[in-house]
Coordinates of C-alpha atoms in Angstrom, one line a residue:
X1 CA 0.0 0.0 0.0
X2 CA 1.3 3.4 -0.9
X3 CA 2.2 5.9 1.8
X4 CA -0.5 8.3 0.5
X5 CA -3.2 5.6 0.6
X6 CA -2.1 4.5 4.0
X7 CA -2.5 8.0 5.3
X8 CA -5.9 8.3 3.7
X9 CA -7.0 5.0 5.1
X10 CA -5.7 6.0 8.6
X11 CA -7.7 9.3 8.3
X12 CA -10.7 7.3 7.3
X13 CA -10.5 4.9 10.2
X14 CA -10.0 7.8 12.7
X15 CA -12.8 9.7 11.1
X16 CA -15.3 6.8 11.4
X17 CA -14.3 5.9 14.9
X18 CA -14.3 9.6 16.0
X19 CA -17.6 10.2 14.4
X20 CA -19.1 7.2 16.2
X21 CA -17.7 8.6 19.4
X22 CA -19.1 12.0 18.7
X23 CA -22.5 10.5 17.9
X24 CA -22.6 8.8 21.3
X25 CA -21.3 12.1 22.8
X26 CA -24.4 13.8 21.4
X27 CA -26.4 10.9 22.8
X28 CA -24.9 11.6 26.2
X29 CA -25.8 15.3 25.9
X30 CA -29.3 14.4 24.7
X31 CA -29.8 12.1 27.6
X32 CA -28.6 14.7 30.1
X33 CA -30.8 17.3 28.4
X34 CA -33.8 15.0 28.5
X35 CA -33.3 14.0 32.2
X36 CA -32.2 17.3 33.6
X37 CA -32.8 20.1 31.0
X38 CA -30.8 23.4 31.1
X39 CA -31.0 23.4 34.9
X40 CA -28.9 24.3 38.0
X41 CA -28.0 20.6 38.2
X42 CA -26.8 20.5 34.6
X43 CA -24.8 23.7 35.1
X44 CA -23.2 22.2 38.2
X45 CA -22.3 19.0 36.3
X46 CA -20.8 20.8 33.3
X47 CA -18.6 22.9 35.6
X48 CA -17.4 19.9 37.6
X49 CA -16.9 17.9 34.4
X50 CA -14.9 20.7 32.8
X51 CA -12.3 20.9 35.5
X52 CA -10.6 17.4 35.1
X53 CA -11.2 17.5 31.4
X54 CA -9.4 20.7 30.8
X55 CA -6.5 19.5 32.9
X56 CA -6.3 16.4 30.8
X57 CA -6.7 18.3 27.6
X58 CA -4.0 20.8 28.5
X59 CA -1.4 18.5 30.1
X60 CA -1.8 15.2 28.2
X61 CA -3.7 15.6 24.9
X62 CA -2.2 19.0 24.4
X63 CA 1.2 19.8 25.9
X64 CA 2.5 16.3 26.5
X65 CA 1.4 14.9 23.1
X66 CA 2.8 17.9 21.3
X67 CA 6.1 17.6 23.1
X68 CA 6.4 13.8 23.4
X69 CA 5.3 12.7 19.9
X70 CA 7.9 14.7 18.0
X71 CA 10.7 13.4 20.2
X72 CA 9.4 9.8 20.3
X73 CA 8.7 9.7 16.6
X74 CA 12.2 11.2 15.9
X75 CA 13.8 8.4 17.9
X76 CA 11.8 5.7 16.0
X77 CA 12.7 7.4 12.7
X78 CA 16.4 7.1 13.7
X79 CA 16.0 3.4 14.7
X80 CA 16.6 4.1 18.4
X81 CA 13.5 2.3 19.8
X82 CA 15.2 1.3 23.1
X83 CA 15.8 5.0 23.9
X84 CA 12.3 5.9 22.7
X85 CA 10.7 3.4 25.2
X86 CA 13.0 4.5 28.1
X87 CA 11.6 8.0 27.4
X88 CA 8.0 6.7 27.3
X89 CA 8.4 5.0 30.7
X90 CA 10.0 8.1 32.3
X91 CA 7.1 10.3 31.1
X92 CA 4.5 7.7 32.3
X93 CA 6.0 7.6 35.8
X94 CA 6.3 11.3 36.1
X95 CA 2.7 11.6 34.9
X96 CA 1.4 9.2 37.6
X97 CA 3.2 11.2 40.3
X98 CA 2.0 14.6 39.1
X99 CA -1.6 13.6 38.5
X100 CA -1.8 11.8 41.8
X101 CA -0.9 15.1 43.6
X102 CA -3.4 17.0 41.4
X103 CA -6.2 14.6 42.2
X104 CA -5.5 14.9 45.9
X105 CA -5.6 18.7 45.7
X106 CA -8.9 18.6 43.7
X107 CA -10.6 16.4 46.3
X108 CA -9.4 18.5 49.3
X109 CA -10.1 21.9 47.7
X110 CA -13.1 21.1 45.5
X111 CA -15.3 24.0 46.6
X112 CA -12.5 26.6 46.1
X113 CA -11.7 25.2 42.6
X114 CA -15.4 25.3 41.6
X115 CA -15.6 28.9 42.7
X116 CA -12.5 29.8 40.7
X117 CA -14.3 28.5 37.6
X118 CA -17.8 29.7 38.3
X119 CA -17.8 32.4 41.1
X120 CA -21.5 32.9 40.4
X121 CA -22.2 29.6 42.2
X122 CA -21.2 31.3 45.5
X123 CA -24.7 32.8 45.7
X124 CA -26.2 29.3 45.7
X125 CA -24.9 27.1 48.5
X126 CA -26.7 24.0 47.1
X127 CA -25.3 24.4 43.6
X128 CA -21.7 24.9 45.0
X129 CA -22.1 21.8 47.2
X130 CA -23.4 19.7 44.3
X131 CA -20.6 20.8 41.9
X132 CA -18.0 20.1 44.6
X133 CA -19.3 16.6 45.3
X134 CA -19.4 15.8 41.5
X135 CA -15.8 17.0 41.2
X136 CA -14.6 14.8 44.0
X137 CA -16.2 11.8 42.2
X138 CA -14.6 12.6 38.8
X139 CA -11.2 13.8 39.9
X140 CA -9.6 10.3 40.2
X141 CA -10.4 9.8 36.5
X142 CA -7.4 12.1 35.8
X143 CA -5.0 9.3 36.5
X144 CA -6.6 6.9 34.1
X145 CA -7.0 9.7 31.4
X146 CA -3.3 10.5 31.8
X147 CA -2.3 6.9 31.1
X148 CA -4.7 6.6 28.3
X149 CA -3.5 9.8 26.6
X150 CA 0.2 8.7 26.8
X151 CA -0.8 5.3 25.3
X152 CA -2.6 7.1 22.4
X153 CA 0.4 9.3 21.7
X154 CA 2.7 6.3 21.7
X155 CA 0.5 4.2 19.4
X156 CA 0.0 7.2 17.0
X157 CA 3.8 7.4 16.7
X158 CA 3.8 3.9 15.3
X159 CA 1.1 5.0 12.9
X160 CA -1.5 2.9 14.8
X161 CA -4.5 5.2 14.9
X162 CA -7.5 2.8 15.1
X163 CA -7.4 1.8 18.8
X164 CA -6.7 5.3 20.3
X165 CA -9.6 6.7 18.2
X166 CA -12.0 4.3 19.9
X167 CA -11.5 5.8 23.4
X168 CA -14.1 8.6 23.0
X169 CA -16.7 6.1 21.7
X170 CA -16.1 3.8 24.7
X171 CA -16.3 6.7 27.2
X172 CA -19.5 8.0 25.8
X173 CA -21.2 4.6 25.5
X174 CA -20.4 3.9 29.2
X175 CA -21.6 7.4 30.3
X176 CA -24.9 7.0 28.3
X177 CA -25.5 3.6 29.8
X178 CA -24.8 4.9 33.3
X179 CA -27.2 7.9 33.0
X180 CA -30.0 5.7 31.5
X181 CA -29.8 3.0 34.1
X182 CA -28.7 5.0 37.2
X183 CA -30.2 8.5 36.9
X184 CA -33.6 7.6 38.3
X185 CA -31.9 6.4 41.5
X186 CA -28.8 8.6 41.7
X187 CA -29.7 11.7 39.7
X188 CA -26.9 13.7 38.1
X189 CA -24.4 11.6 40.1
X190 CA -24.9 8.8 37.6
X191 CA -23.1 10.9 34.9
X192 CA -20.1 11.4 37.2
X193 CA -19.8 7.7 38.1
X194 CA -20.1 6.8 34.4
X195 CA -17.3 9.2 33.6
X196 CA -15.0 7.6 36.2
X197 CA -15.7 4.1 35.0
X198 CA -15.3 5.1 31.4
X199 CA -11.9 6.6 32.1
X200 CA -10.6 3.3 33.4
X201 CA -11.9 1.5 30.3
X202 CA -9.9 3.9 28.1
X203 CA -6.7 2.4 29.5
X204 CA -8.0 -1.2 29.2
X205 CA -8.9 -1.1 25.5
X206 CA -5.5 0.3 24.5
X207 CA -3.4 -2.0 26.6
X208 CA -3.4 -5.0 24.3
X209 CA -2.3 -3.0 21.2
X210 CA 0.5 -1.4 23.3
X211 CA 1.8 -4.6 24.7
X212 CA 2.3 -6.0 21.2
X213 CA 4.9 -3.4 20.7
X214 CA 6.9 -3.5 23.9
X215 CA 7.4 -5.3 27.2
X216 CA 5.2 -4.2 30.1
X217 CA 5.7 -1.3 32.5
X218 CA 9.2 -0.4 33.8
X219 CA 9.9 1.7 36.9
X220 CA 12.3 4.2 35.4
X221 CA 12.5 8.0 36.0
X222 CA 15.4 9.2 33.9
X223 CA 14.8 13.0 34.0
X224 CA 18.4 13.8 33.2
X225 CA 18.4 12.3 29.7
X226 CA 18.7 14.5 26.7
X227 CA 15.5 13.2 25.3
X228 CA 13.6 14.0 28.5
X229 CA 15.1 17.5 28.5
X230 CA 13.9 17.9 24.9
X231 CA 10.4 17.0 25.9
X232 CA 10.6 19.4 28.9
X233 CA 11.9 22.2 26.8
X234 CA 8.9 22.1 24.5
X235 CA 6.4 21.1 27.2
X236 CA 6.3 24.3 29.2
X237 CA 5.7 26.8 26.3
X238 CA 3.2 24.4 24.8
X239 CA 1.3 24.1 28.1
X240 CA 1.2 27.8 28.5
X241 CA 0.0 28.3 24.9
X242 CA -2.7 25.7 25.3
X243 CA -3.8 27.1 28.7
X244 CA -4.3 30.5 27.0
X245 CA -5.8 29.0 23.9
X246 CA -8.4 26.9 25.8
X247 CA -9.0 29.6 28.4
X248 CA -12.5 30.1 26.8
X249 CA -13.6 26.9 28.6
X250 CA -13.0 28.8 31.9
X251 CA -13.5 32.4 30.9
X252 CA -16.9 31.9 29.3
X253 CA -18.2 29.8 32.3
X254 CA -16.8 32.5 34.6
X255 CA -19.0 35.2 32.9
X256 CA -21.9 32.8 32.3
X257 CA -22.2 31.9 35.9
X258 CA -23.4 35.4 36.6
X259 CA -26.2 35.2 33.9
X260 CA -29.5 33.4 34.2
X261 CA -29.7 29.8 35.1
X262 CA -29.0 27.6 32.1
X263 CA -26.6 30.0 30.4
X264 CA -23.7 27.6 31.0
X265 CA -25.7 24.8 29.5
X266 CA -26.7 26.8 26.4
X267 CA -23.1 27.6 25.6
X268 CA -22.0 24.0 26.3
X269 CA -24.6 22.4 24.0
X270 CA -24.0 25.0 21.3
X271 CA -20.2 24.5 21.4
X272 CA -20.6 20.7 21.3
X273 CA -22.8 20.9 18.2
X274 CA -20.4 23.4 16.5
X275 CA -17.4 21.2 17.3
X276 CA -18.8 18.1 15.8
X277 CA -17.3 18.6 12.2
X278 CA -14.1 19.8 13.8
X279 CA -13.7 16.9 16.2
X280 CA -14.4 14.3 13.5
X281 CA -13.1 15.2 10.0
X282 CA -10.8 18.0 10.9
X283 CA -9.3 16.4 14.0
X284 CA -8.7 13.2 12.0
X285 CA -6.7 15.1 9.4
X286 CA -4.6 16.9 12.0
X287 CA -4.0 13.7 14.1
X288 CA -2.9 11.7 11.1
X289 CA -0.7 14.4 9.7
X290 CA 1.1 15.2 13.0
X291 CA 3.5 12.3 13.0
X292 CA 4.2 12.9 9.3
X293 CA 4.9 16.6 10.0
X294 CA 7.2 15.6 12.9
X295 CA 9.2 13.2 10.7
X296 CA 9.5 15.8 7.9
X297 CA 10.7 18.4 10.4
X298 CA 13.1 15.9 12.0
X299 CA 14.7 15.0 8.6
X300 CA 14.8 18.7 7.6
X301 CA 12.6 18.1 4.5
X302 CA 11.2 21.6 4.6
X303 CA 9.7 21.5 1.0
X304 CA 7.7 18.4 1.9
X305 CA 6.7 20.0 5.2
X306 CA 5.5 23.1 3.5
X307 CA 3.5 21.1 0.9
X308 CA 1.9 18.9 3.6
X309 CA 0.8 22.0 5.6
X310 CA -0.5 23.8 2.5
X311 CA -2.6 20.7 1.5
X312 CA -3.8 20.3 5.1
X313 CA -5.0 23.9 5.2
X314 CA -6.9 23.5 2.0
X315 CA -8.6 20.3 2.9
X316 CA -9.5 21.6 6.4
X317 CA -11.0 24.7 4.8
X318 CA -12.9 22.5 2.4
X319 CA -14.6 20.8 5.4
X320 CA -14.9 23.8 7.9
X321 CA -16.3 26.4 5.5
X322 CA -19.4 24.5 4.5
X323 CA -19.8 23.3 8.1
X324 CA -19.8 26.9 9.3
X325 CA -22.4 28.0 6.7
X326 CA -24.6 24.9 7.3
X327 CA -24.6 25.3 11.1
X328 CA -25.5 29.0 10.8
X329 CA -28.4 28.3 8.4
X330 CA -29.8 25.3 10.2
X331 CA -28.9 26.2 13.8
X332 CA -32.5 26.2 15.1
X333 CA -33.7 23.0 13.5
X334 CA -30.5 21.1 14.4
X335 CA -30.7 22.1 18.1
X336 CA -34.4 21.4 18.2
X337 CA -33.9 17.9 16.7
X338 CA -31.0 17.0 19.0
X339 CA -32.1 18.4 22.4
X340 CA -35.7 19.6 22.5
X341 CA -37.4 16.9 24.5
X342 CA -38.1 16.1 28.1
X343 CA -36.9 18.9 30.4
X344 CA -35.3 20.8 27.5
X345 CA -38.0 23.1 26.2
X346 CA -38.5 25.6 23.3
X347 CA -36.9 28.5 25.2
X348 CA -33.7 26.5 25.7
X349 CA -33.7 25.6 22.0
X350 CA -33.8 29.2 20.9
X351 CA -31.1 30.3 23.4
X352 CA -28.8 27.4 22.4
X353 CA -29.4 27.9 18.6
X354 CA -28.5 31.6 18.8
X355 CA -25.2 30.7 20.6
X356 CA -24.6 28.1 17.9
X357 CA -25.1 30.6 15.1
X358 CA -22.5 32.9 16.8
X359 CA -20.0 30.0 17.2
X360 CA -20.5 28.9 13.6
X361 CA -18.5 31.9 12.3
X362 CA -15.4 30.7 14.1
X363 CA -15.3 27.1 12.8
X364 CA -12.8 27.8 10.0
X365 CA -10.4 29.4 12.4
X366 CA -10.8 26.6 15.0
X367 CA -10.1 24.0 12.4
X368 CA -7.1 25.8 11.0
X369 CA -5.7 26.2 14.5
X370 CA -5.7 22.4 15.0
X371 CA -3.2 22.0 12.1
X372 CA -1.2 25.2 12.6
X373 CA -0.5 24.6 16.2
X374 CA 0.7 21.0 15.4
X375 CA 2.8 22.4 12.6
X376 CA 4.7 24.6 15.0
X377 CA 5.1 21.8 17.5
X378 CA 6.5 19.5 14.8
X379 CA 9.1 22.3 14.3
X380 CA 9.8 22.2 18.0
X381 CA 8.5 25.7 18.3
X382 CA 6.2 26.2 21.3
X383 CA 6.8 30.0 21.6
X384 CA 4.9 31.1 18.5
X385 CA 1.6 29.3 19.5
X386 CA 2.1 30.8 23.0
X387 CA 2.3 34.3 21.7
X388 CA -0.8 33.7 19.5
X389 CA -2.6 32.2 22.5
X390 CA -1.8 35.2 24.7
X391 CA -3.3 37.5 22.0
X392 CA -6.4 35.2 22.0
X393 CA -6.9 35.3 25.8
X394 CA -6.5 39.1 26.1
X395 CA -8.8 39.7 23.3
X396 CA -11.3 37.2 24.5
X397 CA -11.6 38.7 28.0
X398 CA -11.9 42.2 26.5
X399 CA -14.6 41.1 24.1
X400 CA -16.5 39.2 26.8
X401 CA -16.6 42.3 29.0
X402 CA -17.9 44.4 26.2
X403 CA -20.4 41.9 24.7
X404 CA -21.8 40.1 27.7
X405 CA -24.0 42.9 28.9
X406 CA -25.9 43.7 25.7
X407 CA -26.0 40.1 24.3
X408 CA -25.8 37.9 27.4
X409 CA -24.5 34.4 26.6
X410 CA -24.6 35.0 22.8
X411 CA -22.1 37.8 23.4
X412 CA -19.7 35.3 25.0
X413 CA -20.0 33.1 21.9
X414 CA -19.3 36.0 19.6
X415 CA -16.3 37.1 21.6
X416 CA -14.8 33.6 21.3
X417 CA -15.4 33.6 17.5
X418 CA -13.7 36.9 17.0
X419 CA -10.7 36.0 19.3
X420 CA -10.1 32.6 17.8
X421 CA -10.2 34.0 14.3
X422 CA -7.5 36.6 15.2
X423 CA -5.4 33.8 16.7
X424 CA -5.6 31.8 13.5
X425 CA -4.5 34.8 11.4
X426 CA -1.6 35.5 13.7
X427 CA -0.3 31.9 13.5
X428 CA -0.9 31.6 9.7
X429 CA 1.2 34.7 9.2
X430 CA 3.9 33.5 11.4
X431 CA 4.1 30.0 9.8
X432 CA 4.1 31.6 6.3
X433 CA 7.1 33.7 7.4
X434 CA 8.8 30.7 9.0
X435 CA 8.5 28.5 5.9
X436 CA 9.0 31.3 3.4
X437 CA 5.6 30.9 1.9
X438 CA 2.7 28.5 1.9
X439 CA 1.8 28.6 -1.8
X440 CA -0.6 31.5 -1.2
X441 CA -1.9 31.6 -4.7
X442 CA -3.1 28.1 -4.5
X443 CA -4.6 28.7 -1.1
X444 CA -6.6 31.7 -2.3
X445 CA -7.9 30.0 -5.4
X446 CA -9.0 27.0 -3.2
X447 CA -10.6 29.2 -0.6
X448 CA -12.5 31.1 -3.3
X449 CA -13.9 27.9 -4.8
X450 CA -14.8 26.5 -1.4
X451 CA -16.6 29.7 -0.3
X452 CA -18.6 29.9 -3.5
X453 CA -19.7 26.3 -3.2
X454 CA -20.6 26.9 0.5
X455 CA -22.8 29.9 -0.3
X456 CA -24.7 27.9 -2.9
X457 CA -25.0 25.1 -0.4
X458 CA -26.3 27.4 2.3
X459 CA -29.0 29.0 0.1
X460 CA -30.1 25.6 -1.1
X461 CA -30.2 24.2 2.5
X462 CA -32.1 27.2 3.8
X463 CA -34.8 27.0 1.1
X464 CA -35.1 23.3 1.6
X465 CA -35.5 23.6 5.4
X466 CA -38.0 26.5 5.1
X467 CA -40.2 24.6 2.5
X468 CA -40.1 21.3 4.4
X469 CA -40.6 23.0 7.8
X470 CA -43.8 24.6 6.5
X471 CA -45.0 21.4 4.7
X472 CA -44.2 19.0 7.5
X473 CA -45.3 21.2 10.4
X474 CA -46.4 19.0 13.3
X475 CA -43.6 19.0 15.8
X476 CA -42.8 15.3 15.6
X477 CA -39.2 14.1 15.8
X478 CA -39.6 12.3 12.5
X479 CA -40.7 15.5 10.8
X480 CA -37.7 17.4 12.4
X481 CA -35.3 14.6 11.3
X482 CA -36.7 14.8 7.7
X483 CA -36.3 18.5 7.5
X484 CA -32.7 18.5 8.8
X485 CA -31.6 15.4 6.9
X486 CA -33.0 16.4 3.6
X487 CA -31.7 20.0 4.0
X488 CA -28.2 18.6 4.8
X489 CA -28.4 16.2 1.9
X490 CA -29.4 18.8 -0.6
X491 CA -26.8 21.2 0.7
X492 CA -24.0 18.5 0.4
X493 CA -25.0 17.6 -3.2
X494 CA -24.9 21.3 -4.2
X495 CA -21.6 21.9 -2.4
X496 CA -19.9 18.9 -4.0
X497 CA -21.4 19.7 -7.4
X498 CA -20.1 23.2 -7.4
X499 CA -16.6 22.0 -6.3
X500 CA -16.6 19.5 -9.2
X501 CA -17.7 22.1 -11.7
X502 CA -15.1 24.5 -10.4
X503 CA -12.5 21.7 -10.8
X504 CA -11.3 22.0 -7.2
X505 CA -7.9 20.3 -7.0
X506 CA -8.4 18.9 -3.5
X507 CA -11.3 16.7 -4.7
X508 CA -9.1 15.0 -7.2
X509 CA -6.2 14.6 -4.7
X510 CA -8.4 13.0 -2.1
X511 CA -9.9 10.6 -4.7
X512 CA -6.5 9.6 -6.0
X513 CA -5.1 9.1 -2.5
X514 CA -8.0 6.9 -1.5
X515 CA -7.7 4.8 -4.7
X516 CA -3.9 4.5 -4.2
X517 CA -3.1 6.0 -7.6
X518 CA -0.6 8.4 -6.1
X519 CA 1.7 8.3 -3.1
X520 CA 2.4 10.9 -0.4
X521 CA 5.5 12.1 -2.3
X522 CA 3.6 12.5 -5.5
X523 CA 1.0 14.6 -3.7
X524 CA 3.8 16.9 -2.6
X525 CA 5.2 17.0 -6.1
X526 CA 1.8 17.8 -7.6
X527 CA 1.4 20.7 -5.1
X528 CA 4.9 22.1 -5.4

């Protein structure tokens, strides 16, 4: 199998597994919305759930993966597997110690941590107590998540993507089952217990694949090795950059905690819907390309690196631009279909849909950031993303202060969209300067074709949804599913049709990669 086809197949496997995980993630959100609505209980759970997840995302999936994979992949590329695994065991042991201490701190100081994230909870003793109890249940999951994340990074370095891509699916299936079977007896605590159990299962499903590649665990902590120092040198700036870049998860909840009850839930549901195309197709592209980018950077093949990034930007735009238009046009019917049942009423639907419309404008920037950040990390540059992230957080706070009063929770979504777009522009400009160009002419032509196709798609989807909405008026879920499904189908056909008529090069490249008619090197040559 050619290298190009192998990458395309890997991206396809990751996409399918990730999409399945996201579908069950939505099932989880739908079950929570049905059982508890946009209530004080739901707000408390979201805040408690966010705390261990953001620590995991920043430290493991973000900073550690970004600093560990380039070094680990570089060692494998240079046939030094023994040193690579000594590094992996060192990082694992350090992670266990650090996360053990963090878990202990979270359990002891749970109320104080909750108030840092959502100070508005201080006016409600019951909500603060509930969020603190939920946090204490979920905090130990950090240890399992840390091990799972390191396993995933190691397997990805071996170009094994299938098993790590299943962890989200396993987590969400277990959480959905826990809520369905335990919520009546345990209330919102069922979701917290499900999360803890699911985190352990993430480790168990990856263990067999990892053991095939190496002997079991070794108690080594070689912090003085040059490889460990290389990881540490990149880790801190990456962590700082990601902390700033993901600060919206804390900043928006901080402001929203002072708004009406349910505002945190509105933003959470809207962001989850908006993130679906990014966390499936776009994330798959970025995840699969990262080890390739790391190897190209390690071997100083800058021309191939530049071509890979340029193609990645164009393909991501080809996915994110229509997703942005589609979610804006169909925000209300999509939210109504997914969440409006049980305790989640029409008022919550409108509030969530308006937030989704505001978030939709930032999808292109969010998708590009996934690739741009990894591109800098492949170059062992954590400083540039840090600077861009600092611009993001300063701008986000300023915009939230200005927009929250006139627009409430929608203002927070708009502030995020503007700030993340500026961050993407800053990084794109810096990367263009670093690589002495990114084939700007080809990028502009591709973006123009993609935008034209997306506009045609949006108009077609809007007219289809409007017509069917009036024709099938009745409020049943089948009618809502028909409206959304047909509108998306019509829009997708129009989008692809315009791209084919416009002879979009990316369509041809993807088709040839999948068919195996060209290799990864030929793609680079075709795009040079």
